[in-house]
Coordinates of C-alpha atoms and ligand atoms in Angstrom, one line a residue:
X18 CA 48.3 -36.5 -12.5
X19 CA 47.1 -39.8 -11.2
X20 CA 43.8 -39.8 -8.7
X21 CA 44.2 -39.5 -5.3
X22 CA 43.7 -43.5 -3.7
X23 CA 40.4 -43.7 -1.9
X24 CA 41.8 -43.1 1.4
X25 CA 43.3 -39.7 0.4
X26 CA 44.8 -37.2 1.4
X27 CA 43.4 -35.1 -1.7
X28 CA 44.2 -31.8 0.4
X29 CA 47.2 -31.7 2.2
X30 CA 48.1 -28.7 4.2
X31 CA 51.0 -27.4 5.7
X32 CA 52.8 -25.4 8.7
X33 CA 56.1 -24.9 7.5
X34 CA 57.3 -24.1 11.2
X35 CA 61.0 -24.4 12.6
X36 CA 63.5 -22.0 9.9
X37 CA 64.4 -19.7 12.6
X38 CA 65.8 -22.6 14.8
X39 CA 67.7 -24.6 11.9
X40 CA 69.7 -21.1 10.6
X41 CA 70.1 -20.6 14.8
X42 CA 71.7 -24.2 14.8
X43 CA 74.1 -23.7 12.3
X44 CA 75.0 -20.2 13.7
X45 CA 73.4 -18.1 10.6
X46 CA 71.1 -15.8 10.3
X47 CA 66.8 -16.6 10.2
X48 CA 66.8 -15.6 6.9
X49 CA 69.4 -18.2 5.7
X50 CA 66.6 -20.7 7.5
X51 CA 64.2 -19.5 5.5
X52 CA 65.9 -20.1 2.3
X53 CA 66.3 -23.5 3.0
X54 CA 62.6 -23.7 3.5
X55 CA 61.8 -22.2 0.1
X56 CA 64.1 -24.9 -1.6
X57 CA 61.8 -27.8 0.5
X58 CA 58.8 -26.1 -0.9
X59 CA 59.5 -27.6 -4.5
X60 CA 61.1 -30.6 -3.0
X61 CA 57.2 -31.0 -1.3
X62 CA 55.4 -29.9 -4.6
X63 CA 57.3 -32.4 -6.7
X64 CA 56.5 -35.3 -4.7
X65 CA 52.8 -34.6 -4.6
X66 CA 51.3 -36.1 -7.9
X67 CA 52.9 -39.8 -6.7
X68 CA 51.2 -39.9 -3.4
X69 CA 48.4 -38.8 -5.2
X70 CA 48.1 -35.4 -3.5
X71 CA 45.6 -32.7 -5.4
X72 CA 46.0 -30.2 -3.3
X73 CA 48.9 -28.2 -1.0
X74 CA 48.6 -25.5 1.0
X75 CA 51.3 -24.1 2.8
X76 CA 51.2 -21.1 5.4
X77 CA 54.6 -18.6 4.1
X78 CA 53.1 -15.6 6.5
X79 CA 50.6 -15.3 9.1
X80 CA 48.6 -11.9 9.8
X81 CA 51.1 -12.2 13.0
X82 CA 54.6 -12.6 11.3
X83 CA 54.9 -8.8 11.1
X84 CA 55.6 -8.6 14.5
X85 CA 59.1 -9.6 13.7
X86 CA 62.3 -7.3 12.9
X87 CA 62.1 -5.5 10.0
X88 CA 64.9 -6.8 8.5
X89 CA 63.4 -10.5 8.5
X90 CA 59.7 -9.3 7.2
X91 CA 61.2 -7.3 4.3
X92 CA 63.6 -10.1 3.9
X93 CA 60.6 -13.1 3.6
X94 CA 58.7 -10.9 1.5
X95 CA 61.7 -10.6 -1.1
X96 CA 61.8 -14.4 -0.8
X97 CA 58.3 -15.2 -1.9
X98 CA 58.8 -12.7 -5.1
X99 CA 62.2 -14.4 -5.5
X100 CA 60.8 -17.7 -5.0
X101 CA 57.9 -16.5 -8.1
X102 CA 60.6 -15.4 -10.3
X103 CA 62.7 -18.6 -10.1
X104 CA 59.7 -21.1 -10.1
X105 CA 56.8 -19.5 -12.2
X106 CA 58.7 -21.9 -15.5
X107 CA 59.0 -24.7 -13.7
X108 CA 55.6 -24.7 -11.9
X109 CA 53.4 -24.0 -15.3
X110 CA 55.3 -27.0 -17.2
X111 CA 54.8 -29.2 -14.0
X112 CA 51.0 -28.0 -14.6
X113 CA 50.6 -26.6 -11.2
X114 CA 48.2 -24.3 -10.5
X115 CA 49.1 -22.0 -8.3
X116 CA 47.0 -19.1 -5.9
X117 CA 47.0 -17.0 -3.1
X118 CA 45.3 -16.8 0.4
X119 CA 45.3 -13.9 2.8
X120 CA 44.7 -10.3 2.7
X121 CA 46.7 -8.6 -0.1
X122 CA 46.1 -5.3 1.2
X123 CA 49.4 -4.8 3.2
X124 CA 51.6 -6.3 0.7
X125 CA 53.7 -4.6 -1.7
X126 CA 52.3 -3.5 -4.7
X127 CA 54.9 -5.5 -6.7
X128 CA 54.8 -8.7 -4.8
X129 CA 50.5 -8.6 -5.6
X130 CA 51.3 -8.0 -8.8
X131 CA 53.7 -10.8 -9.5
X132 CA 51.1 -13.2 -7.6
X133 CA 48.7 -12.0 -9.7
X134 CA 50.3 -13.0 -12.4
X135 CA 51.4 -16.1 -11.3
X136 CA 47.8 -17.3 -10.7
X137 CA 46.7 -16.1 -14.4
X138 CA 49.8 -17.4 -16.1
X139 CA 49.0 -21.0 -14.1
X140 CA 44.7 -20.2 -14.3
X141 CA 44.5 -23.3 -17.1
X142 CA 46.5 -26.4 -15.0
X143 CA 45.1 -28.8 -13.7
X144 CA 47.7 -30.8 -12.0
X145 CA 48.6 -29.7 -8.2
X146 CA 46.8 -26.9 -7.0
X147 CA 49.3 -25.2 -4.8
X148 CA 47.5 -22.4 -2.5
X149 CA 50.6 -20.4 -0.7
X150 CA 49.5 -18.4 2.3
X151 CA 50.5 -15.0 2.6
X152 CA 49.5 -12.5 5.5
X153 CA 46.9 -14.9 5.9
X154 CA 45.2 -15.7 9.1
X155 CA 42.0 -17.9 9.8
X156 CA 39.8 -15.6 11.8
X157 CA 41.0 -12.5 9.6
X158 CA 39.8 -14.5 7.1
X159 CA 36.7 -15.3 8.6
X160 CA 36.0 -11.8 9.4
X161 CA 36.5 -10.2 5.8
X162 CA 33.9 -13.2 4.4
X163 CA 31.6 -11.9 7.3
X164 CA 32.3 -8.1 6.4
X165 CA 31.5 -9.3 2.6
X166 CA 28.5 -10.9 3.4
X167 CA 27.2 -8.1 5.6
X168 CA 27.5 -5.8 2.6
X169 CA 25.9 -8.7 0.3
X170 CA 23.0 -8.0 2.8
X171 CA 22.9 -4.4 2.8
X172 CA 22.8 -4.4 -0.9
X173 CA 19.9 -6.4 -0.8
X174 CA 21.5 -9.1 -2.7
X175 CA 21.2 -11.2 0.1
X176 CA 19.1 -11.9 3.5
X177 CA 19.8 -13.3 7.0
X178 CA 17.8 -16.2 6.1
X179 CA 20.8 -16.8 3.3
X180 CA 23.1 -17.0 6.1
X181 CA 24.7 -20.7 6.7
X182 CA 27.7 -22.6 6.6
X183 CA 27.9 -22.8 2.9
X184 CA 26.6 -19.7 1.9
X185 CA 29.3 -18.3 4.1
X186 CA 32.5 -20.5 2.8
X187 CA 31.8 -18.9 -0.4
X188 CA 32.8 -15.8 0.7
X189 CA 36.2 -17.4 2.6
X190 CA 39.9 -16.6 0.5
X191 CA 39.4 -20.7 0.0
X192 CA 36.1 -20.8 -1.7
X193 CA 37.5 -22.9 -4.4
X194 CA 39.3 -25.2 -2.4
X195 CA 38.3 -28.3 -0.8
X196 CA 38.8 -28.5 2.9
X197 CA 41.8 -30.2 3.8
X198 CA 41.8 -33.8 5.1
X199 CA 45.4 -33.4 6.0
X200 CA 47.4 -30.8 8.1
X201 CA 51.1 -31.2 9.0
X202 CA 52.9 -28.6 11.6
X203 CA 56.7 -29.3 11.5
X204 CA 59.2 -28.2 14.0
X205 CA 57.7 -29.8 17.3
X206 CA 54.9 -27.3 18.1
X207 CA 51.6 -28.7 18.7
X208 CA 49.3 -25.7 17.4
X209 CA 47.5 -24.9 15.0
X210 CA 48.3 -20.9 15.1
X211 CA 45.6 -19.4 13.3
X212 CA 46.0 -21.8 9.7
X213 CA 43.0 -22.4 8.5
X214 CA 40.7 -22.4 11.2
X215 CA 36.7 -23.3 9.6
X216 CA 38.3 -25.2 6.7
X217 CA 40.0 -27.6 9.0
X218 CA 37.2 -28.6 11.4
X219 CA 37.8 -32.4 10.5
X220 CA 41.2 -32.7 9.2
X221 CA 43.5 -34.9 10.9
X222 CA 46.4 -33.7 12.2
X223 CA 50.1 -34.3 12.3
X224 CA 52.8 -33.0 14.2
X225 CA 56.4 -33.9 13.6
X226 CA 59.5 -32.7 14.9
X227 CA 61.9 -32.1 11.7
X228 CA 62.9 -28.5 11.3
X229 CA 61.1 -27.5 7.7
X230 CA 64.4 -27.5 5.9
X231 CA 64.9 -30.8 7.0
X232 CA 61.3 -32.1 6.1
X233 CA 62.5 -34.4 2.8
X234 CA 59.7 -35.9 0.6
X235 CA 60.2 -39.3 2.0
X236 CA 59.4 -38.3 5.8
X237 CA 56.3 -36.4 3.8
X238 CA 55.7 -39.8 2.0
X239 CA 55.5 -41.6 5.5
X240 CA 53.5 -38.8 6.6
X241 CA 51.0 -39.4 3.9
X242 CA 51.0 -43.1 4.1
X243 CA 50.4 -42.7 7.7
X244 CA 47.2 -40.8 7.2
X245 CA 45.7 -43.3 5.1
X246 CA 46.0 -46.5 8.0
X247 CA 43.6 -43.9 10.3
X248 CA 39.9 -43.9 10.2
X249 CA 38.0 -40.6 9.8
X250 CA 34.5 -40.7 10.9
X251 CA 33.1 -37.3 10.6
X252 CA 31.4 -37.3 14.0
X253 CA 29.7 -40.6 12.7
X254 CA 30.2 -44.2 13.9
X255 CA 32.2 -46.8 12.1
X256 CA 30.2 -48.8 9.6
Ligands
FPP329 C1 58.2 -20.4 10.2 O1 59.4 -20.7 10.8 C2 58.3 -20.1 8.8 C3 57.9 -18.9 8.3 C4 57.2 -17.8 9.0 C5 58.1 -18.6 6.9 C6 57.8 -19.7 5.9 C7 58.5 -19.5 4.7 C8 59.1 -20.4 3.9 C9 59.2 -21.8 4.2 C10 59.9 -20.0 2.7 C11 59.2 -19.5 1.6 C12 58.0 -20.2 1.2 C13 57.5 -20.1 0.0 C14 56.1 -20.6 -0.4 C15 58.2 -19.4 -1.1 P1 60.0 -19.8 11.9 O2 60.7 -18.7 11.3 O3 58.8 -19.4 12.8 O4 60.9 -20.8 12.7 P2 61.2 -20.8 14.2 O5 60.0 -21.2 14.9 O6 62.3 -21.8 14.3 O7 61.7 -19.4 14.6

């Protein structure tokens, strides 16, 4: 796929926010929203390689979303194996490589074992590198790095004086990940709601108010285009 332009983004990540509301509009059930959403997934991971985007992220479910009904948690979760079944084809002869983020521990066994696959079967791309989110959350996944590098410690494979920013991102779910220069929150809402919460200490941020399923790949073109007019000094004064 062709280098990302000087001015970036290489690492794009997403809030894929608003599903619930667009099904509510049209008088059908969230679920039906969702659906949607998963169809502007690919729509978003096609257009990458011509804006010259390396990496996507996109946050499916937060450590939170299980405080919804039951019926919409076990409903999402079928989604995201339905969504590996139908695009595993597509994605490995598109060359994407695809992984996981979050704590797998309260997920279905078959779901983690689909994902698991999916991340083998795709281990040798090197086109996109998609990263979906699931039961992910920023400081959950800043604590499990901390609890990992505590036992690193008590193992005496490590000592405090080890302990600093770096040494600690290795142990984060995105320690092979750049962080991202780039996060979009659809829908309206201006938070960032637990996504990626050390990796996105300088990212630019943009907030627009199409429902996901109505986020097309030219609004996310104009998105793009309009991160690259800004100037990112990190902390640092212009030149
Ligand atoms: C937020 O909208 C969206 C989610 C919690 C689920 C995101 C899932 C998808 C886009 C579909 C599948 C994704 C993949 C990668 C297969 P919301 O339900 O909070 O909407 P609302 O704020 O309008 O209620």
């Amino acid at each position: 796929m062709p280098d990302t332009p000087p001015n970036g983004p290489r690492h794009v990540a997403i809030i894929m926010d608003g599903n619930g509301r667009w099904a509510t509009l049209r008088g059908r059930p969230r679920l039906f929203g969702h659906h949607a959403g998963a169809r502007r997934v690919r729509e978003i991971v096609e257009a990458c390689p011509d804006l010259g985007v390396r990496y996507l992220t996109v946050f499916a479910f937060s450590t939170e979303n299980w405080k919804r009904t039951q019926t919409e948690v076990a409903g999402l979760m079928k989604l995201f194996r339905r969504y590996i079944e139908r695009e595993a084809k597509a994605l490995l002869t598109a060359g994407v490589r695809v992984r996981f983020i979050g704590d797998r521990i309260r997920l279905d066994e078959r779901l983690v074992r689909m994902m698991d696959d999916l991340e083998l079967m795709t281990s040798g791309n090197d086109g996109l590198h998609l990263t979906i989110a699931i039961n992910y959350g920023g400081r959950d996944e800043v604590t499990r790095a901390a609890k990992r590098l505590a036992y690193e410690i008590e193992a005496g494979r490590l000592t405090h004086k080890d302990v600093d920013a770096e040494t600690l991102a290795r142990f984060l779910d995105t320690r092979f990940l750049p962080d991202p220069d780039l996060v979009i929150r659809t829908s309206g809402e201006a938070r960032i709601s637990n996504f990626l919460l050390w990796q996105s200490a300088y990212a630019e941020y943009e907030f627009v108010d199409t429902l996901w399923p109505d986020f097309t790949a030219a609004e996310f073109g104009r998105v793009v285009a309009g991160y690259r007019a800004r100037d990112r000094r990190f902390g640092a004064v212009r030149a």
